[in-house]
Amino acid sequence: METVKYLLSEERMPTAWYNVVADLPTPPPVVLHPGTQQPIGPADLAPLFPMALIMQEVSTERHIEIPDEVQSIYRQWRPSPLYRARRLEKALDTPAKIYYKYEGVSPAGSHKPNTAVAQAYYNKQEGVKRLVTETGAGQWGSSLAFAGSIFGLEVLVYMVKVSYNQKPYRRALMEAFGARVVASPSVETAAGRAILAEHPESTGSLGIAISEAVEIAAQHEDARYALGSVLNHVLLHQTIIGIEAQSQLEMAGDYPDIIVGCTGGGSNFAGIAFPFIGAKLRGERDVRVVAVEPAACPSLTRGKYAYDFGDTAGMTPLVKMHTLGHTFVPSGFHAGGLRYHGMAPLVSHLLDLGQIEATNVQQIETFSAGLTFARAEGIIPAPEANHAVAAAINEALRCKEAGEAKTILFNLCGHGHFDMQAYTDFQAGKLKDFEYSAEEVAMALAGLPSVG
Ligand SMILES: *Cc1c(COP(=O)(O)O)cnc(C)c1O
């Protein structure tokens, strides 16, 4: 493991985020009001988000400055290290060079604090007292809980019930940072009560938990909603990953031929890839970019590019995205952070433009790749990150077959220290692959709202 982190002095940490919208050949489709289906404006989002974040959501500026206070918090763990995976290269016997950016060094153990800190900062600036959110595996909830504790904001987290029961230590982490955690669906909201009335045994989904959080945020003047992925401003905050990687690779005298990232809502993928895609869109440097998702939740590879709600109850604005349908409830595979029915509109748009590729992998292959990686590099990846590891390994093996010494960069978006039960189950042969049938795809898509 060879780090190039320390070639990059702290002063070289980026001071601006990169907005890919500035370089797109065509703008992303407009966002629609859930009731009127008319394009929404900034004022429509004001009950949910502070105005600074809404302005970032609709910005077309190429660079947006990172506030000093946010920079100073980032410096606790940023620049995050970029490693050359020499021992993994050797284990695979590949002529390819493999680099990975490691986001597991953050306080919550993933890339999510990059946006949590920024969101908490802007909310605090505008006088908000409480942040309400949802979390699946607990990565986002613990990141927002951490950020809330720094800025003195109350944090309320609706945690998908299956994870609430399976991941007591993620819950404990959120509570340690001072957040209140509620299992979703809950009886605290109309959305939660409606689901429970119909399915008393419901183990929840991200879509349901989002409905609950949005409902509470919209009802309280001092509260706002915070989302950990999907939205333009979230992807924007994550671009610090790719900007750092550009400087670090420059110092290493390299440039990626292939970039790989896993996609749940698309934020860590966008974070590492968008700055490089910008260079490609401006005609400076070509690169192949691959998004990897679970075969059991294949929004990019098998979903439809259509207008859909971000939540199950249909309270959020309608966005055009690759979606499996907002009523989709994923099977209980382990990469909780990748179990979302939709994909970031910007990532969906780039796929539609042919600027990125998408692929999917099965759960067992991802854990097998994760162990190969851990035994070579000494880091246990999060189950979500294992999807990127698996695809990066596949690319490296393809290079071996073709005898090509390509440079591969992937985002190791988090560590798996809170996910060891999944590794134990894998080693005991208890994990299953989930094939999502064509009938199930069609059924969930039948519930798409008709727009236009
Ligand atoms: C939340 C999470 C993801 C999925 O979200 P994206 O927005 O697609 O990045 C992936 N990996 C980890 C470690 C996460 O915490």
Short mmCIF file of C-alpha atoms and ligand atoms in Angstrom, two decimals:
data_model
loop_
_atom_site.label_atom_id
_atom_site.label_comp_id
_atom_site.label_asym_id
_atom_site.label_seq_id
_atom_site.Cartn_x
_atom_site.Cartn_y
_atom_site.Cartn_z
CA MET A 1 0.00 0.00 0.00
CA GLU A 2 1.64 3.19 -1.10
CA THR A 3 0.00 6.42 -0.08
CA VAL A 4 0.42 9.61 -2.02
CA LYS A 5 -1.54 11.58 0.55
CA TYR A 6 1.45 13.24 2.07
CA LEU A 7 2.64 14.60 -1.22
CA LEU A 8 -0.39 16.82 -1.02
CA SER A 9 0.03 19.32 1.78
CA GLU A 10 -3.03 20.40 3.76
CA GLU A 11 -2.86 23.80 2.13
CA ARG A 12 -3.55 22.06 -1.17
CA MET A 13 -6.96 20.80 -0.03
CA PRO A 14 -9.44 22.09 -2.63
CA THR A 15 -11.18 25.33 -1.65
CA ALA A 16 -14.07 24.98 -4.12
CA TRP A 17 -16.46 22.23 -5.18
CA TYR A 18 -16.95 21.43 -8.87
CA ASN A 19 -20.39 21.72 -10.51
CA VAL A 20 -20.66 19.45 -13.56
CA VAL A 21 -23.80 21.28 -14.74
CA ALA A 22 -21.52 24.06 -16.05
CA ASP A 23 -19.95 21.65 -18.56
CA LEU A 24 -22.99 19.61 -19.66
CA PRO A 25 -23.81 19.77 -23.38
CA THR A 26 -27.53 19.85 -22.51
CA PRO A 27 -29.04 20.88 -19.17
CA PRO A 28 -30.67 18.22 -16.97
CA PRO A 29 -34.49 17.96 -17.24
CA VAL A 30 -36.50 20.33 -15.03
CA VAL A 31 -37.85 19.29 -11.62
CA LEU A 32 -41.67 19.21 -11.31
CA HIS A 33 -44.09 19.99 -8.49
CA PRO A 34 -45.64 16.73 -7.18
CA GLY A 35 -49.17 18.20 -7.27
CA THR A 36 -49.31 20.54 -10.26
CA GLN A 37 -46.58 18.85 -12.33
CA GLN A 38 -45.35 22.33 -13.24
CA PRO A 39 -41.64 23.21 -13.00
CA ILE A 40 -40.75 24.20 -9.46
CA GLY A 41 -38.77 27.23 -8.37
CA PRO A 42 -36.48 27.82 -5.38
CA ALA A 43 -39.40 29.03 -3.20
CA ASP A 44 -41.14 25.66 -3.52
CA LEU A 45 -38.21 23.96 -1.81
CA ALA A 46 -37.87 26.48 1.03
CA PRO A 47 -39.92 24.45 3.57
CA LEU A 48 -37.40 21.62 3.18
CA PHE A 49 -33.96 23.17 2.62
CA PRO A 50 -32.05 26.35 3.50
CA MET A 51 -31.83 28.82 0.61
CA ALA A 52 -28.04 28.46 0.24
CA LEU A 53 -28.46 24.76 -0.58
CA ILE A 54 -31.41 25.46 -2.89
CA MET A 55 -29.26 27.95 -4.82
CA GLN A 56 -26.54 25.31 -5.12
CA GLU A 57 -29.19 22.84 -6.32
CA VAL A 58 -30.01 25.07 -9.30
CA SER A 59 -26.56 26.61 -9.83
CA THR A 60 -24.82 26.58 -13.20
CA GLU A 61 -21.53 28.04 -11.86
CA ARG A 62 -18.54 25.78 -12.50
CA HIS A 63 -16.92 26.32 -9.09
CA ILE A 64 -18.59 26.99 -5.75
CA GLU A 65 -16.39 28.09 -2.90
CA ILE A 66 -16.22 25.92 0.23
CA PRO A 67 -16.89 28.13 3.30
CA ASP A 68 -13.84 28.52 5.58
CA GLU A 69 -15.59 26.89 8.51
CA VAL A 70 -16.45 23.84 6.41
CA GLN A 71 -12.86 23.70 5.13
CA SER A 72 -11.53 23.71 8.67
CA ILE A 73 -13.74 20.75 9.62
CA TYR A 74 -12.83 18.88 6.42
CA ARG A 75 -9.15 19.25 7.39
CA GLN A 76 -9.66 16.81 10.25
CA TRP A 77 -9.53 14.00 7.65
CA ARG A 78 -8.97 15.66 4.27
CA PRO A 79 -7.26 15.39 1.89
CA SER A 80 -8.21 11.73 2.15
CA PRO A 81 -5.47 9.33 1.07
CA LEU A 82 -5.05 8.05 -2.45
CA TYR A 83 -3.37 4.65 -2.47
CA ARG A 84 -1.73 2.64 -5.19
CA ALA A 85 -2.94 -0.94 -4.60
CA ARG A 86 0.36 -2.59 -5.42
CA ARG A 87 -0.28 -5.76 -3.42
CA LEU A 88 -3.72 -6.17 -5.00
CA GLU A 89 -2.15 -5.69 -8.44
CA LYS A 90 0.33 -8.44 -7.59
CA ALA A 91 -2.37 -10.75 -6.22
CA LEU A 92 -4.33 -10.34 -9.47
CA ASP A 93 -1.16 -10.60 -11.55
CA THR A 94 -2.41 -7.73 -13.69
CA PRO A 95 -0.39 -5.26 -15.74
CA ALA A 96 -2.99 -2.61 -14.78
CA LYS A 97 -2.23 0.05 -12.18
CA ILE A 98 -4.95 0.27 -9.54
CA TYR A 99 -5.43 3.39 -7.42
CA TYR A 100 -8.11 3.91 -4.81
CA LYS A 101 -9.28 6.95 -2.94
CA TYR A 102 -10.09 6.02 0.67
CA GLU A 103 -13.03 7.85 2.26
CA GLY A 104 -13.18 5.54 5.28
CA VAL A 105 -10.88 7.91 7.20
CA SER A 106 -13.75 10.32 8.00
CA PRO A 107 -15.30 10.38 11.50
CA ALA A 108 -18.32 8.37 10.30
CA GLY A 109 -16.22 6.03 8.17
CA SER A 110 -17.49 7.00 4.72
CA HIS A 111 -17.70 9.85 2.19
CA LYS A 112 -21.01 11.09 3.65
CA PRO A 113 -19.57 13.67 6.10
CA ASN A 114 -18.37 15.64 3.04
CA THR A 115 -21.95 16.74 2.48
CA ALA A 116 -23.26 16.35 6.05
CA VAL A 117 -20.85 19.00 7.33
CA ALA A 118 -21.71 21.39 4.50
CA GLN A 119 -25.46 20.88 4.93
CA ALA A 120 -25.32 21.37 8.70
CA TYR A 121 -23.25 24.53 8.20
CA TYR A 122 -25.73 26.18 5.79
CA ASN A 123 -28.71 25.19 7.95
CA LYS A 124 -27.04 26.66 11.03
CA GLN A 125 -26.31 29.88 9.10
CA GLU A 126 -30.01 30.27 8.33
CA GLY A 127 -31.17 29.72 11.90
CA VAL A 128 -32.43 26.16 11.61
CA LYS A 129 -32.54 24.28 14.93
CA ARG A 130 -33.35 20.72 13.90
CA LEU A 131 -32.40 18.46 11.00
CA VAL A 132 -34.62 15.54 10.09
CA THR A 133 -33.42 12.74 7.86
CA GLU A 134 -33.64 9.06 6.98
CA THR A 135 -30.93 6.46 6.96
CA GLY A 136 -30.64 2.95 5.54
CA ALA A 137 -27.53 1.21 6.77
CA GLY A 138 -26.81 4.10 9.13
CA GLN A 139 -23.89 5.70 7.27
CA TRP A 140 -25.80 8.86 6.42
CA GLY A 141 -27.52 9.09 9.79
CA SER A 142 -24.22 8.85 11.65
CA SER A 143 -22.62 11.42 9.32
CA LEU A 144 -25.42 13.93 9.90
CA ALA A 145 -25.40 13.16 13.64
CA PHE A 146 -21.67 13.95 13.68
CA ALA A 147 -22.17 17.18 11.71
CA GLY A 148 -25.13 18.19 13.90
CA SER A 149 -23.06 17.72 17.04
CA ILE A 150 -20.37 20.06 15.68
CA PHE A 151 -22.83 22.84 14.84
CA GLY A 152 -25.16 22.36 17.82
CA LEU A 153 -28.14 21.20 15.75
CA GLU A 154 -30.66 18.61 16.92
CA VAL A 155 -30.76 15.61 14.59
CA LEU A 156 -33.72 13.24 14.18
CA VAL A 157 -33.14 10.11 12.10
CA TYR A 158 -35.76 7.73 10.69
CA MET A 159 -33.82 4.50 10.30
CA VAL A 160 -35.12 1.74 8.02
CA LYS A 161 -36.47 -0.87 10.45
CA VAL A 162 -34.53 -3.82 9.07
CA SER A 163 -31.25 -1.96 9.63
CA TYR A 164 -32.41 -0.57 13.00
CA ASN A 165 -32.67 -4.18 14.16
CA GLN A 166 -29.63 -5.54 12.28
CA LYS A 167 -27.17 -2.72 12.99
CA PRO A 168 -27.42 -1.73 16.66
CA TYR A 169 -23.90 -0.28 16.63
CA ARG A 170 -24.65 2.21 13.84
CA ARG A 171 -27.64 3.29 15.90
CA ALA A 172 -25.40 3.54 18.97
CA LEU A 173 -22.98 5.73 17.00
CA MET A 174 -25.77 8.15 16.03
CA GLU A 175 -26.97 8.26 19.64
CA ALA A 176 -23.41 8.81 20.85
CA PHE A 177 -23.31 11.93 18.64
CA GLY A 178 -26.57 13.02 20.30
CA ALA A 179 -29.13 12.17 17.60
CA ARG A 180 -32.57 10.62 18.21
CA VAL A 181 -33.13 7.48 16.12
CA VAL A 182 -36.60 6.12 15.29
CA ALA A 183 -37.30 2.82 13.50
CA SER A 184 -39.18 3.41 10.23
CA PRO A 185 -42.04 2.92 9.45
CA SER A 186 -43.06 4.53 12.74
CA VAL A 187 -46.34 5.66 14.30
CA GLU A 188 -44.92 9.21 14.59
CA THR A 189 -45.96 10.25 11.08
CA ALA A 190 -49.02 9.92 8.85
CA ALA A 191 -46.83 8.29 6.18
CA GLY A 192 -45.51 5.71 8.66
CA ARG A 193 -48.99 4.99 10.09
CA ALA A 194 -50.41 4.48 6.58
CA ILE A 195 -47.74 1.90 5.74
CA LEU A 196 -48.19 0.11 9.09
CA ALA A 197 -51.98 -0.02 8.64
CA GLU A 198 -51.49 -1.87 5.37
CA HIS A 199 -48.32 -3.85 6.25
CA PRO A 200 -47.96 -4.17 10.04
CA GLU A 201 -44.82 -6.28 9.57
CA SER A 202 -43.14 -3.83 7.18
CA THR A 203 -39.37 -3.74 7.63
CA GLY A 204 -39.26 -0.40 5.85
CA SER A 205 -37.40 1.09 2.91
CA LEU A 206 -35.47 4.25 2.21
CA GLY A 207 -38.46 5.59 0.27
CA ILE A 208 -40.74 5.18 3.31
CA ALA A 209 -38.20 6.69 5.71
CA ILE A 210 -37.78 9.69 3.40
CA SER A 211 -41.57 10.22 3.46
CA GLU A 212 -41.50 10.28 7.26
CA ALA A 213 -38.56 12.69 7.48
CA VAL A 214 -39.97 15.06 4.83
CA GLU A 215 -43.33 15.11 6.60
CA ILE A 216 -41.80 16.13 9.95
CA ALA A 217 -39.47 18.73 8.39
CA ALA A 218 -42.32 20.33 6.41
CA GLN A 219 -44.50 20.61 9.55
CA HIS A 220 -41.98 22.41 11.77
CA GLU A 221 -40.78 25.94 11.12
CA ASP A 222 -37.45 25.40 12.93
CA ALA A 223 -36.72 22.08 11.20
CA ARG A 224 -35.35 21.26 7.77
CA TYR A 225 -34.84 18.06 5.86
CA ALA A 226 -31.40 16.75 4.88
CA LEU A 227 -30.74 14.19 2.16
CA GLY A 228 -27.48 12.23 1.95
CA SER A 229 -27.46 11.50 -1.78
CA VAL A 230 -29.28 11.98 -5.13
CA LEU A 231 -29.67 15.79 -5.12
CA ASN A 232 -27.39 18.09 -7.13
CA HIS A 233 -26.04 19.91 -4.07
CA VAL A 234 -25.10 16.62 -2.40
CA LEU A 235 -23.21 15.44 -5.47
CA LEU A 236 -21.56 18.87 -5.63
CA HIS A 237 -20.19 18.56 -2.08
CA GLN A 238 -18.75 15.13 -2.87
CA THR A 239 -16.68 16.41 -5.79
CA ILE A 240 -13.91 17.28 -3.34
CA ILE A 241 -13.03 13.56 -3.63
CA GLY A 242 -12.35 13.72 -7.37
CA ILE A 243 -10.63 17.11 -7.26
CA GLU A 244 -8.21 15.78 -4.64
CA ALA A 245 -7.68 12.63 -6.70
CA GLN A 246 -6.79 14.78 -9.72
CA SER A 247 -4.05 16.60 -7.77
CA GLN A 248 -2.80 13.44 -6.13
CA LEU A 249 -2.61 11.54 -9.43
CA GLU A 250 -0.88 14.49 -11.04
CA MET A 251 1.78 14.29 -8.34
CA ALA A 252 2.06 10.57 -8.99
CA GLY A 253 2.48 11.37 -12.69
CA ASP A 254 -0.61 9.39 -13.67
CA TYR A 255 -4.12 9.79 -15.08
CA PRO A 256 -6.93 7.22 -14.98
CA ASP A 257 -8.09 5.41 -18.10
CA ILE A 258 -11.00 3.93 -16.15
CA ILE A 259 -12.87 5.29 -13.11
CA VAL A 260 -15.13 3.02 -11.06
CA GLY A 261 -17.62 3.94 -8.36
CA CYS A 262 -20.55 2.16 -6.71
CA THR A 263 -23.97 3.77 -7.01
CA GLY A 264 -26.81 3.84 -4.51
CA GLY A 265 -28.13 7.35 -5.03
CA GLY A 266 -25.00 8.30 -6.95
CA SER A 267 -23.11 10.66 -4.62
CA ASN A 268 -19.78 8.91 -4.01
CA PHE A 269 -19.66 7.93 -7.69
CA ALA A 270 -20.31 11.53 -8.71
CA GLY A 271 -17.77 12.69 -6.15
CA ILE A 272 -14.89 10.79 -7.66
CA ALA A 273 -16.02 10.91 -11.30
CA PHE A 274 -17.52 14.35 -12.02
CA PRO A 275 -14.28 16.36 -11.97
CA PHE A 276 -12.79 13.90 -14.50
CA ILE A 277 -16.00 13.89 -16.56
CA GLY A 278 -15.77 17.70 -16.61
CA ALA A 279 -12.29 17.46 -18.14
CA LYS A 280 -13.69 15.01 -20.70
CA LEU A 281 -16.68 17.24 -21.52
CA ARG A 282 -14.34 20.21 -22.02
CA GLY A 283 -12.31 18.08 -24.47
CA GLU A 284 -9.19 18.06 -22.27
CA ARG A 285 -8.78 14.38 -21.47
CA ASP A 286 -10.76 11.21 -22.22
CA VAL A 287 -11.73 8.67 -19.58
CA ARG A 288 -14.06 5.66 -19.27
CA VAL A 289 -16.38 5.92 -16.28
CA VAL A 290 -18.21 2.90 -14.86
CA ALA A 291 -21.06 3.00 -12.32
CA VAL A 292 -21.61 -0.27 -10.43
CA GLU A 293 -24.86 -1.19 -8.72
CA PRO A 294 -26.29 -4.30 -7.04
CA ALA A 295 -28.07 -6.80 -9.30
CA ALA A 296 -30.81 -6.76 -6.63
CA CYS A 297 -31.45 -3.01 -6.98
CA PRO A 298 -30.56 -2.23 -10.60
CA SER A 299 -31.97 1.27 -11.20
CA LEU A 300 -29.36 2.29 -13.81
CA THR A 301 -29.10 -1.03 -15.64
CA ARG A 302 -32.72 -2.19 -15.55
CA GLY A 303 -34.81 0.76 -14.40
CA LYS A 304 -36.57 3.29 -16.58
CA TYR A 305 -35.43 6.88 -17.26
CA ALA A 306 -38.65 8.62 -16.24
CA TYR A 307 -40.18 11.15 -13.88
CA ASP A 308 -40.72 9.64 -10.43
CA PHE A 309 -41.03 10.59 -6.78
CA GLY A 310 -38.01 10.42 -4.49
CA ASP A 311 -40.10 8.87 -1.70
CA THR A 312 -42.75 6.18 -1.35
CA ALA A 313 -45.66 8.39 -0.28
CA GLY A 314 -45.21 10.73 -3.27
CA MET A 315 -44.52 13.93 -1.29
CA THR A 316 -41.21 14.94 -2.89
CA PRO A 317 -40.87 16.81 -6.19
CA LEU A 318 -40.90 14.73 -9.38
CA VAL A 319 -37.45 14.29 -10.87
CA LYS A 320 -36.42 12.58 -14.08
CA MET A 321 -34.12 9.74 -13.10
CA HIS A 322 -33.38 6.09 -13.65
CA THR A 323 -35.87 4.43 -11.35
CA LEU A 324 -37.33 1.08 -10.35
CA GLY A 325 -40.49 2.87 -9.25
CA HIS A 326 -41.08 4.65 -5.93
CA THR A 327 -43.09 1.70 -4.56
CA PHE A 328 -40.11 -0.66 -5.01
CA VAL A 329 -39.06 -2.41 -1.79
CA PRO A 330 -35.64 -4.05 -2.25
CA SER A 331 -34.78 -7.48 -0.94
CA GLY A 332 -32.68 -7.68 2.22
CA PHE A 333 -29.20 -7.81 0.74
CA HIS A 334 -26.38 -6.40 2.81
CA ALA A 335 -25.33 -3.25 0.98
CA GLY A 336 -28.02 -1.16 2.71
CA GLY A 337 -26.66 2.07 1.26
CA LEU A 338 -27.39 0.84 -2.26
CA ARG A 339 -31.03 -0.07 -1.67
CA TYR A 340 -32.71 2.99 -3.18
CA HIS A 341 -35.26 2.87 -5.99
CA GLY A 342 -33.91 5.86 -7.90
CA MET A 343 -30.64 7.35 -9.11
CA ALA A 344 -29.33 10.92 -8.98
CA PRO A 345 -30.81 12.95 -11.88
CA LEU A 346 -27.31 14.15 -12.85
CA VAL A 347 -25.93 10.60 -12.97
CA SER A 348 -29.03 9.46 -14.90
CA HIS A 349 -28.61 12.34 -17.35
CA LEU A 350 -24.92 11.49 -17.95
CA LEU A 351 -25.85 7.86 -18.66
CA ASP A 352 -28.52 9.07 -21.07
CA LEU A 353 -25.89 11.26 -22.78
CA GLY A 354 -23.57 8.26 -23.14
CA GLN A 355 -20.89 9.85 -20.93
CA ILE A 356 -20.82 6.99 -18.42
CA GLU A 357 -21.44 3.22 -18.44
CA ALA A 358 -23.39 1.19 -15.90
CA THR A 359 -23.03 -2.41 -14.77
CA ASN A 360 -24.38 -4.55 -11.94
CA VAL A 361 -22.88 -7.27 -9.75
CA GLN A 362 -24.26 -9.97 -7.50
CA GLN A 363 -23.84 -9.85 -3.73
CA ILE A 364 -21.65 -12.97 -3.37
CA GLU A 365 -19.18 -11.72 -5.98
CA THR A 366 -18.90 -8.39 -4.13
CA PHE A 367 -18.01 -9.99 -0.79
CA SER A 368 -15.53 -12.33 -2.44
CA ALA A 369 -13.88 -9.26 -4.04
CA GLY A 370 -13.96 -7.46 -0.68
CA LEU A 371 -12.01 -10.25 1.00
CA THR A 372 -9.47 -10.39 -1.84
CA PHE A 373 -9.01 -6.65 -1.37
CA ALA A 374 -8.82 -6.84 2.44
CA ARG A 375 -6.21 -9.57 2.35
CA ALA A 376 -4.04 -7.60 -0.05
CA GLU A 377 -4.52 -4.03 1.22
CA GLY A 378 -5.50 -4.47 4.88
CA ILE A 379 -8.72 -2.48 4.72
CA ILE A 380 -12.18 -4.05 5.15
CA PRO A 381 -14.46 -2.27 2.67
CA ALA A 382 -18.09 -1.40 3.40
CA PRO A 383 -20.47 -3.81 1.60
CA GLU A 384 -21.41 -0.92 -0.71
CA ALA A 385 -17.76 -0.24 -1.54
CA ASN A 386 -17.32 -3.94 -2.36
CA HIS A 387 -19.33 -3.30 -5.52
CA ALA A 388 -16.67 -0.86 -6.72
CA VAL A 389 -13.92 -3.26 -5.63
CA ALA A 390 -15.52 -6.10 -7.61
CA ALA A 391 -15.87 -4.01 -10.77
CA ALA A 392 -12.32 -2.62 -10.44
CA ILE A 393 -10.97 -6.17 -10.06
CA ASN A 394 -12.94 -7.24 -13.15
CA GLU A 395 -11.43 -4.35 -15.13
CA ALA A 396 -7.93 -5.29 -13.91
CA LEU A 397 -8.48 -8.91 -14.95
CA ARG A 398 -9.67 -7.77 -18.37
CA CYS A 399 -6.42 -5.80 -18.68
CA LYS A 400 -4.54 -8.98 -17.84
CA GLU A 401 -6.32 -10.92 -20.59
CA ALA A 402 -5.69 -8.15 -23.11
CA GLY A 403 -2.15 -7.48 -21.90
CA GLU A 404 -2.99 -3.79 -21.36
CA ALA A 405 -1.34 -1.68 -18.66
CA LYS A 406 -4.31 0.62 -18.03
CA THR A 407 -4.70 2.87 -15.00
CA ILE A 408 -7.80 2.19 -12.91
CA LEU A 409 -9.07 4.54 -10.20
CA PHE A 410 -11.88 3.54 -7.87
CA ASN A 411 -13.56 5.06 -4.85
CA LEU A 412 -13.28 3.04 -1.65
CA CYS A 413 -16.16 5.04 -0.20
CA GLY A 414 -16.21 3.56 3.30
CA HIS A 415 -14.91 0.92 5.71
CA GLY A 416 -16.96 -2.05 6.81
CA HIS A 417 -16.22 -2.08 10.54
CA PHE A 418 -19.93 -1.85 11.40
CA ASP A 419 -20.81 -4.50 8.82
CA MET A 420 -18.82 -7.45 10.12
CA GLN A 421 -21.95 -9.59 10.57
CA ALA A 422 -22.32 -9.52 6.79
CA TYR A 423 -18.73 -10.77 6.41
CA THR A 424 -19.34 -13.47 9.01
CA ASP A 425 -22.48 -14.57 7.13
CA PHE A 426 -20.57 -14.55 3.85
CA GLN A 427 -17.77 -16.72 5.24
CA ALA A 428 -20.38 -19.11 6.67
CA GLY A 429 -21.90 -19.47 3.20
CA LYS A 430 -25.16 -17.86 4.28
CA LEU A 431 -25.38 -15.05 1.72
CA LYS A 432 -27.63 -15.40 -1.29
CA ASP A 433 -27.67 -13.73 -4.67
CA PHE A 434 -30.94 -12.01 -5.53
CA GLU A 435 -32.12 -12.01 -9.09
CA TYR A 436 -34.69 -9.34 -9.63
CA SER A 437 -37.18 -10.84 -12.10
CA ALA A 438 -38.54 -9.12 -15.20
CA GLU A 439 -42.07 -9.39 -13.72
CA GLU A 440 -40.99 -7.60 -10.55
CA VAL A 441 -39.33 -4.85 -12.61
CA ALA A 442 -42.49 -4.40 -14.65
CA MET A 443 -44.73 -4.42 -11.57
CA ALA A 444 -42.82 -1.72 -9.70
CA LEU A 445 -42.55 0.40 -12.85
CA ALA A 446 -46.32 0.18 -13.40
CA GLY A 447 -46.70 2.52 -10.41
CA LEU A 448 -44.79 5.39 -12.04
CA PRO A 449 -46.71 8.67 -12.06
CA SER A 450 -47.93 9.71 -15.49
CA VAL A 451 -46.30 13.00 -16.37
CA GLY A 452 -46.79 15.23 -19.36
C1 LIG B 1 -24.49 5.79 1.48
C2 LIG B 1 -23.38 5.01 0.96
C3 LIG B 1 -23.35 4.60 -0.39
C4 LIG B 1 -24.46 4.87 -1.35
O1 LIG B 1 -24.73 6.20 -1.59
P1 LIG B 1 -24.16 7.00 -2.83
O2 LIG B 1 -24.88 8.28 -2.77
O3 LIG B 1 -24.49 6.22 -4.07
O4 LIG B 1 -22.71 7.14 -2.63
C5 LIG B 1 -22.26 3.89 -0.83
N1 LIG B 1 -21.26 3.58 0.01
C6 LIG B 1 -21.24 3.95 1.30
C7 LIG B 1 -20.07 3.57 2.14
C8 LIG B 1 -22.30 4.69 1.81
O5 LIG B 1 -22.28 5.06 3.08
#
